[in-house]
Coordinates of C-alpha atoms and ligand atoms in Angstrom, one line a residue:
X1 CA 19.4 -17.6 -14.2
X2 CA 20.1 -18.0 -10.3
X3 CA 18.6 -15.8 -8.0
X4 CA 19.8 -12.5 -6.3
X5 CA 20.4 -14.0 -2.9
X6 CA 22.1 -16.8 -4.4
X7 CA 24.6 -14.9 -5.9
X8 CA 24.9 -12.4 -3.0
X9 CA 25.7 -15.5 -0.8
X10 CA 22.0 -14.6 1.0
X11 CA 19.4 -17.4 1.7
X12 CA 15.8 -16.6 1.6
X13 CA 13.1 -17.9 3.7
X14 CA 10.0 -20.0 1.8
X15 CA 7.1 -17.9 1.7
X16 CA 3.9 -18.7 0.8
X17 CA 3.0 -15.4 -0.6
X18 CA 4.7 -15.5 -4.0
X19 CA 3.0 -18.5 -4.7
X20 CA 1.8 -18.1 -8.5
X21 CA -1.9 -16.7 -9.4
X22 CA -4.2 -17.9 -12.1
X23 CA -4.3 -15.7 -14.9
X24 CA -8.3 -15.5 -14.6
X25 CA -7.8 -13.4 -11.4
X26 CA -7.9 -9.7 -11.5
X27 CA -4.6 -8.7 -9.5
X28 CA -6.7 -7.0 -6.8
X29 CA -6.1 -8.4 -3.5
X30 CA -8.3 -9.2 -0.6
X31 CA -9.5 -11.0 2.6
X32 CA -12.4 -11.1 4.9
X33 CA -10.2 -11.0 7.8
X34 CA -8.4 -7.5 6.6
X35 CA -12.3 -5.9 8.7
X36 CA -11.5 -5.0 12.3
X37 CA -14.6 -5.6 15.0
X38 CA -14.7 -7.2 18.2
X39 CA -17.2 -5.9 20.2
X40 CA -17.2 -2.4 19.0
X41 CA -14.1 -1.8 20.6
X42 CA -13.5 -0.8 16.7
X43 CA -16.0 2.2 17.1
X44 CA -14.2 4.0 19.8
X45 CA -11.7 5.3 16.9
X46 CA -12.5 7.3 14.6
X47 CA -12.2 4.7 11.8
X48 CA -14.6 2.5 9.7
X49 CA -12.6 -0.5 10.3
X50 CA -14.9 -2.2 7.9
X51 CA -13.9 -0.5 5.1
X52 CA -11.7 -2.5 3.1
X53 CA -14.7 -5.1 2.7
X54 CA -17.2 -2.3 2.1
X55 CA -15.2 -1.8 -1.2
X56 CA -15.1 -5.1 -2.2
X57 CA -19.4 -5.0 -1.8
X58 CA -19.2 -1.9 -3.6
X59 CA -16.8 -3.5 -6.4
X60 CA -19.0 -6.8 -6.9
X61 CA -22.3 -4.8 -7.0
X62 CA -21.2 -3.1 -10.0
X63 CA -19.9 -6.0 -11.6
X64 CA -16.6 -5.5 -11.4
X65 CA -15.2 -8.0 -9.0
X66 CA -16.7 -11.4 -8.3
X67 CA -15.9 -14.3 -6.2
X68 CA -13.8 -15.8 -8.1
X69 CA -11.6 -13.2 -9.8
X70 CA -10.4 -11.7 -6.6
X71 CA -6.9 -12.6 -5.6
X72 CA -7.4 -13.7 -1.5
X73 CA -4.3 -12.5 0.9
X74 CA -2.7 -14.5 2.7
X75 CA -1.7 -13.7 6.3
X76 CA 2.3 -12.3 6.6
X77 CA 3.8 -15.1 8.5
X78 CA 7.0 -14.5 11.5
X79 CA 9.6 -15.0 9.2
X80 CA 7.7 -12.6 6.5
X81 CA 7.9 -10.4 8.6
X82 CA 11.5 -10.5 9.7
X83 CA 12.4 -9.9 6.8
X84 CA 11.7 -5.9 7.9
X85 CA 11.5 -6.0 11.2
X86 CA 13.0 -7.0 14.5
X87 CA 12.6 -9.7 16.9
X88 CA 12.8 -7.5 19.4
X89 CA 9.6 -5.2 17.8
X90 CA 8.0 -8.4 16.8
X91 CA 7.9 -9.5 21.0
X92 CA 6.7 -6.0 21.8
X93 CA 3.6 -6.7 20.3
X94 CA 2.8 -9.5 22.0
X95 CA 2.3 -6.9 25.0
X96 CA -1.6 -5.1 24.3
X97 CA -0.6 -2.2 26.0
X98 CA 2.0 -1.3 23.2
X99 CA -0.6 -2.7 20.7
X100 CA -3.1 0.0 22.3
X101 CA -0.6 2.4 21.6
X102 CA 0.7 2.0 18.0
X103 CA -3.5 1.7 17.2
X104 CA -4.7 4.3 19.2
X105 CA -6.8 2.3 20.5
X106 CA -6.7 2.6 24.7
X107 CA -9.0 -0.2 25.5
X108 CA -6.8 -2.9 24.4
X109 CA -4.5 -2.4 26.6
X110 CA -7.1 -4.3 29.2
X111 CA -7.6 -6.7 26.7
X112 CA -5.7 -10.8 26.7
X113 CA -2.9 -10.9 24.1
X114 CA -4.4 -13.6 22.4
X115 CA -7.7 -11.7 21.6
X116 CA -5.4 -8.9 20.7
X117 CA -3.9 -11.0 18.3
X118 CA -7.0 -12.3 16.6
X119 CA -8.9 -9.3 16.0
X120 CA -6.3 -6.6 15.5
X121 CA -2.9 -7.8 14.7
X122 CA -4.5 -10.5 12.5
X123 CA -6.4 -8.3 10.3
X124 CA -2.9 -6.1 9.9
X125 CA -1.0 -9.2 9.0
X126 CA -3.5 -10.3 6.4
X127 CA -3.2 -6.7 5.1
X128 CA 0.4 -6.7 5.2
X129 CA 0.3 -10.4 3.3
X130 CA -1.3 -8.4 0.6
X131 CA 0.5 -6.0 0.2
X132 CA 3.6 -8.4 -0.5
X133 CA 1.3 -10.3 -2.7
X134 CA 0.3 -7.6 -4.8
X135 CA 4.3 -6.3 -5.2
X136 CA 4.7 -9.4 -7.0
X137 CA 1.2 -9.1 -9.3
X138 CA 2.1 -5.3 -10.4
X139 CA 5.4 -6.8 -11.2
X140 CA 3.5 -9.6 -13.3
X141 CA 0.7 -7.7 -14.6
X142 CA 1.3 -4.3 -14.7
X143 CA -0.3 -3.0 -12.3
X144 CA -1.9 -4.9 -8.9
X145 CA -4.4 -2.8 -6.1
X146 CA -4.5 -4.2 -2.8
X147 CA -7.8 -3.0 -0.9
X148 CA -5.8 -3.1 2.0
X149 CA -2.5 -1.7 3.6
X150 CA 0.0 1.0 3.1
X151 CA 0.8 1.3 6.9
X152 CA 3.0 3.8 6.2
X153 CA 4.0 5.2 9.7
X154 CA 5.6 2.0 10.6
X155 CA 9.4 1.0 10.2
X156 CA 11.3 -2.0 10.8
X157 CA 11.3 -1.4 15.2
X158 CA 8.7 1.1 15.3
X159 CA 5.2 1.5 14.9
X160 CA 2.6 3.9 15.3
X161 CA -0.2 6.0 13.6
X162 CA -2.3 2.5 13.4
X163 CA 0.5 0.9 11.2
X164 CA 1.8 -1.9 13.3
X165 CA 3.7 -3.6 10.3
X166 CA 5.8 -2.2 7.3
X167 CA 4.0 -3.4 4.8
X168 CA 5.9 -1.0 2.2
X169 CA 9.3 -1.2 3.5
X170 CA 8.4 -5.2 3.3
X171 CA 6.9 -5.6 -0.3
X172 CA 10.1 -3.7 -1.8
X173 CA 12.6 -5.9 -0.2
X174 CA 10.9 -8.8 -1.4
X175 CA 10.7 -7.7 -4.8
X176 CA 14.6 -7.0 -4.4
X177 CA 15.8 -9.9 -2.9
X178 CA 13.5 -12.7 -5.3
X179 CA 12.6 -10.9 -7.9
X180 CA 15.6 -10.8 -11.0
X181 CA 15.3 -7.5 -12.7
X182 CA 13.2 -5.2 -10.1
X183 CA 16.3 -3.4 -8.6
X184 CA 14.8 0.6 -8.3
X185 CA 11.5 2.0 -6.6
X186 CA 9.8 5.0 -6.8
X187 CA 7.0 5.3 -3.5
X188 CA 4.7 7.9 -4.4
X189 CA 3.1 8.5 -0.7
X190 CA -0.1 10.2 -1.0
X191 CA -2.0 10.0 1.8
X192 CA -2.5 13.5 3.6
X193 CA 0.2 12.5 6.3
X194 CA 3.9 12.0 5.9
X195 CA 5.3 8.6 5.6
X196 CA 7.9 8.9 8.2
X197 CA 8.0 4.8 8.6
X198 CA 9.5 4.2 5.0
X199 CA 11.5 7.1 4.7
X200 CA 13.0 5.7 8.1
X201 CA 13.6 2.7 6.7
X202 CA 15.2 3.7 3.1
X203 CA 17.0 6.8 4.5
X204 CA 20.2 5.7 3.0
X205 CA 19.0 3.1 0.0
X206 CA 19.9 4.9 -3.3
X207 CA 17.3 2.6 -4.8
X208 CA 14.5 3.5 -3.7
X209 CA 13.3 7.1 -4.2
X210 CA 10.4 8.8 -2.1
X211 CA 7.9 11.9 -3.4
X212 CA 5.7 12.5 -0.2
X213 CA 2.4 14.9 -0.5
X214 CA 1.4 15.8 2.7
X215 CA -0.7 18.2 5.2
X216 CA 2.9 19.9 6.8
X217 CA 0.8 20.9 10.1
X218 CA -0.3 17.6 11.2
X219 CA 1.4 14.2 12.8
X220 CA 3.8 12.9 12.3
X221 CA 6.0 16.1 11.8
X222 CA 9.4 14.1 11.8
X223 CA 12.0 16.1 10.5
X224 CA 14.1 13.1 11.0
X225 CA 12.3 11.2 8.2
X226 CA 11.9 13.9 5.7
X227 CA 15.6 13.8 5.5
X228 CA 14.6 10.6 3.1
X229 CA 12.1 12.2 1.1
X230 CA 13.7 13.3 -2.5
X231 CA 10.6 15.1 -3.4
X232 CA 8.5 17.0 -0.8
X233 CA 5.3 18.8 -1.5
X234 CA 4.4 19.8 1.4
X235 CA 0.3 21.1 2.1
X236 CA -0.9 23.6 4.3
X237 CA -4.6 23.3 6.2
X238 CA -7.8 23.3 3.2
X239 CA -5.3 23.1 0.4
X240 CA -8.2 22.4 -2.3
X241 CA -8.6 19.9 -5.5
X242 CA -6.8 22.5 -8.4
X243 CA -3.9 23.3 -6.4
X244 CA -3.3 19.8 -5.0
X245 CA -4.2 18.1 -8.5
X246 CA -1.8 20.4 -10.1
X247 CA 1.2 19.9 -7.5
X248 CA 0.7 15.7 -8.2
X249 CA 0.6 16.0 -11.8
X250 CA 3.5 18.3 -11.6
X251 CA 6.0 16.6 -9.4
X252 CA 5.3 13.1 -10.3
X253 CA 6.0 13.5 -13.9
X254 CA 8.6 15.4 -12.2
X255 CA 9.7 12.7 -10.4
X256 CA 9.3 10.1 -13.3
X257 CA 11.7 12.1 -15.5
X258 CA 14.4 12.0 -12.9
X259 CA 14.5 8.1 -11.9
X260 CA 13.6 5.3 -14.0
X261 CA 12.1 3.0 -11.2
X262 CA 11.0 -0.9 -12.0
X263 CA 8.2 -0.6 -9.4
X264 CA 6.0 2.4 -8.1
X265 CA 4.2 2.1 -5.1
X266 CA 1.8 4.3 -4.7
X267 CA 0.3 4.5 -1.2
X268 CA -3.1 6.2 -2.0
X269 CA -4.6 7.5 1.2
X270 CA -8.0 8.8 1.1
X271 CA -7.9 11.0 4.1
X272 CA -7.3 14.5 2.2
X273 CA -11.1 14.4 1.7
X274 CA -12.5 16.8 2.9
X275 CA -13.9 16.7 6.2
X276 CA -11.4 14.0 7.5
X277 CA -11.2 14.8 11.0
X278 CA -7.4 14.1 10.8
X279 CA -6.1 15.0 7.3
X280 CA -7.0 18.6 7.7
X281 CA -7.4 18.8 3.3
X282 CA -10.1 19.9 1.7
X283 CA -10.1 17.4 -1.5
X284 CA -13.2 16.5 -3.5
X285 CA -14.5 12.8 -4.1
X286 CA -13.9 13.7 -7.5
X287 CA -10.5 15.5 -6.4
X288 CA -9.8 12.2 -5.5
X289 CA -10.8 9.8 -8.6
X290 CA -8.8 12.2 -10.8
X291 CA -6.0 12.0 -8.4
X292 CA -5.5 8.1 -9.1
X293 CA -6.4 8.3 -12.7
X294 CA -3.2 10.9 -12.8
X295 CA -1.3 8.4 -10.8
X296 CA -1.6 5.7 -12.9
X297 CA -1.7 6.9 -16.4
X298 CA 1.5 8.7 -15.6
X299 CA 2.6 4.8 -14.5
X300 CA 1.3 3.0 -17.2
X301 CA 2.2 5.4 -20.3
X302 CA 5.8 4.8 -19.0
X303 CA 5.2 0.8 -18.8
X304 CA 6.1 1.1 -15.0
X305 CA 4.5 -1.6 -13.2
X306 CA 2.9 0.2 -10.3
X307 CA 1.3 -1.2 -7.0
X308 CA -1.5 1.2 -4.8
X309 CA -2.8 0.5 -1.3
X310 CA -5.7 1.7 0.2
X311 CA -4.0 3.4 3.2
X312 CA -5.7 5.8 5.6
X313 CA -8.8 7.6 5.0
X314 CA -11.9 5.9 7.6
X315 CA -14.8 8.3 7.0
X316 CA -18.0 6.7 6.5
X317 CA -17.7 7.7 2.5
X318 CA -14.5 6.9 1.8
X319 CA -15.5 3.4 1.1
X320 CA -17.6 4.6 -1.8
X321 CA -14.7 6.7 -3.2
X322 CA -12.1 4.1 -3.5
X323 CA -14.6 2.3 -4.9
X324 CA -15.1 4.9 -7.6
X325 CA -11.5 5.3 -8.1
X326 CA -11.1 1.6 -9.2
X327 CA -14.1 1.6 -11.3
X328 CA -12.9 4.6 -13.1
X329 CA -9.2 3.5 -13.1
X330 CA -11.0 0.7 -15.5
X331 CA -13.3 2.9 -17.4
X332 CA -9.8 5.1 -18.3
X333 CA -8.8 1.7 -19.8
X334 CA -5.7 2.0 -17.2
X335 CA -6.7 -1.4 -15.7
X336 CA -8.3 -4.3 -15.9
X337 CA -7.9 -5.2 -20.0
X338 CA -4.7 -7.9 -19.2
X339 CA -6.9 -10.0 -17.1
X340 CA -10.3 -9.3 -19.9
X341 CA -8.3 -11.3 -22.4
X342 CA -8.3 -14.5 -21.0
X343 CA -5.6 -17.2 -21.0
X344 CA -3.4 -17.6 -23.7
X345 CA -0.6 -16.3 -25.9
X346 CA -1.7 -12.9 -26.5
X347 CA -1.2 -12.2 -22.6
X348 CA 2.6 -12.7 -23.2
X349 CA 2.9 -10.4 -25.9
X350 CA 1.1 -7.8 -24.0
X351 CA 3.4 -8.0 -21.2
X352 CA 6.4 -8.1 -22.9
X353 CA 5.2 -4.9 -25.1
X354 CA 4.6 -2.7 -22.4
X355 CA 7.1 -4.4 -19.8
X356 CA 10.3 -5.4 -21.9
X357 CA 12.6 -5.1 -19.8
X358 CA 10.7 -7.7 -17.0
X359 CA 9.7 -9.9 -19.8
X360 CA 12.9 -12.3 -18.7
X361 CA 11.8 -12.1 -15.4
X362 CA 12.0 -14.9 -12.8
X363 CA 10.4 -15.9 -9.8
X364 CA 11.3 -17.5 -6.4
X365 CA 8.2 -18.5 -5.4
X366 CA 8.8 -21.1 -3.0
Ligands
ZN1 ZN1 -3.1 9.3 6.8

């Protein structure tokens, strides 16, 4: 079967990041380089920019990740990346003041480009490489975490909010463009602030429908954006774990009953924990755990292959709770048992049970 873009008359570029994974890794996806520091420039925002690879540490302790099982990202190359956004956005980075602005970080404004590059912009790209990479493993697998991304106030000319690439808007139009039978997502945008740089992107794409839970009093406020949003919950200051678990529950089943999607993202911010100096929520750690256990055995009863990124959330706990989430997500049985059963034949019967309708799937990895 030829590909989409051949049939559409559209060439795509070779990428390096739908290069095929060994069936011995667990689709969870990682790098070193995803941890911002340079000098402690990193503690002047109020971030743990070492979080992703605290939850790896966390994840291999208890014996859930090792070495070898992780899948490692692979930095988001130019033309990766123009496949979202614009030269002309792309150039703009390459001054550090806007850099300094999108992060919220002033200081880098007095820094070279080049540094800028390497220790902020690198570390986003890497992200943003796994987030693509991972749209392609929930595809596979079922289901695919990357520790990482969901820079979800970005769009294709605009960033801000610390989100200096698209990594949503970019993993869904790779799956569309090289992926046969993925032709519908559903971004489930959980993090306690509005997505405004994917709504801004899919305003007018019927394909791709967008639930957005958020804290209604704080940024980014863009009326603009919501326009995009099909199903809006919107939160008001110390909304607490009953209300806010029973509002998810409610409008994603909701929101699963009204489109059939082949693909949920699910952009699990941790920042409605309460206490986060921005998210202005009062959730629980456990609030939390159930959350994604709600998330993704709404997903997986339904067969739905469903990706989640890490997103914002950079108290120094919140490590420890995404951790938690993961490990529970596999004590639920909701992920993990595709990759326990080794190599072999009983792998395809798996997927082609619970995914039928992606079992003839094919795959430009090149
Ligand atoms: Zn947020």
């Amino acid at each position: 079967m030829s590909h989409k873009e051949d049939s559409e008359g559209k060439s795509s570029h070779p990428t390096g990041l739908y290069a095929s994974i060994p069936r011995t890794c667990l689709p969870i996806v990682y790098h070193p380089d995803y941890n911002i520091t340079f000098m402690g420039l990193e503690k002047l925002h109020p971030f743990d920019s070492g979080k992703w690879g605290k939850v790896i540490r966390f994840l291999k302790e208890e014996q859930f990740l090792t070495d070898g099982n992780i899948v490692e990202a692979l930095e988001a190359t130019e033309e990766d990346l123009l496949v979202v956004h614009t030269k002309s956005y792309l150039n703009r980075l390459k001054w550090s003041v806007v850099v300094a602005t999108i992060t919220e970080i002033p200081p880098l404004m007095c820094l070279p480009n080049f540094l800028v590059q390497r220790r902020v912009l690198r570390p986003l790209r890497t992200q943003t490489g796994g987030t693509i990479m991972a749209g392609k493993l929930a595809v596979d697998r079922g289901w695919a975490i990357n520790v990482g991304g969901g820079f979800h106030h970005c769009s294709s000319d605009k960033g801000g909010g610390f989100c200096a690439y698209a990594d949503i808007t970019l993993a869904i139009k790779f799956l569309f463009e090289r992926v046969e039978g993925i032709s519908r997502a559903t971004i489930i945008d959980l993090d306690a602030h509005q997505g405004n740089g994917h709504e801004r992107d899919f305003m007018d794409d019927s394909r791709v429908f967008i639930m957005d839970v958020y804290n209604r009093n704080i940024y980014p406020r863009d009326g603009f954006a919501k326009r995009a949003i099909k199903r809006k919950v919107e939160l008001d200051w110390g909304t607490e774990d009953s209300e806010y678990l029973r509002k998810v529950e409610l409008h994603f089943e909701g929101t699963l009953n009204e489109v059939q999607p082949d693909i949920i993202i699910y952009n699990a911010g941790t920042d409605i924990l309460d206490g986060d100096p921005l998210g202005g929520l009062s959730i629980s750690p456990q609030g939390i755990v159930k959350r994604d256990e709600i998330v993704f055995r709404a997903a997986r009863r339904r067969g739905i292959p469903i990706l989640m990124l890490t997103s914002g959330g950079y108290q120094k706990k919140t490590a420890r709770i995404i951790a938690d989430c993961i490990l529970n997500l596999h004590q639920q049985g909701l992920i993990g048992a595709e990759a326990l059963e080794g190599e072999g034949s009983s792998l395809q019967v798996t997927s082609m049970l619970s995914h039928s309708r992606h079992a003839g799937s094919t795959f430009n990895a090149v």
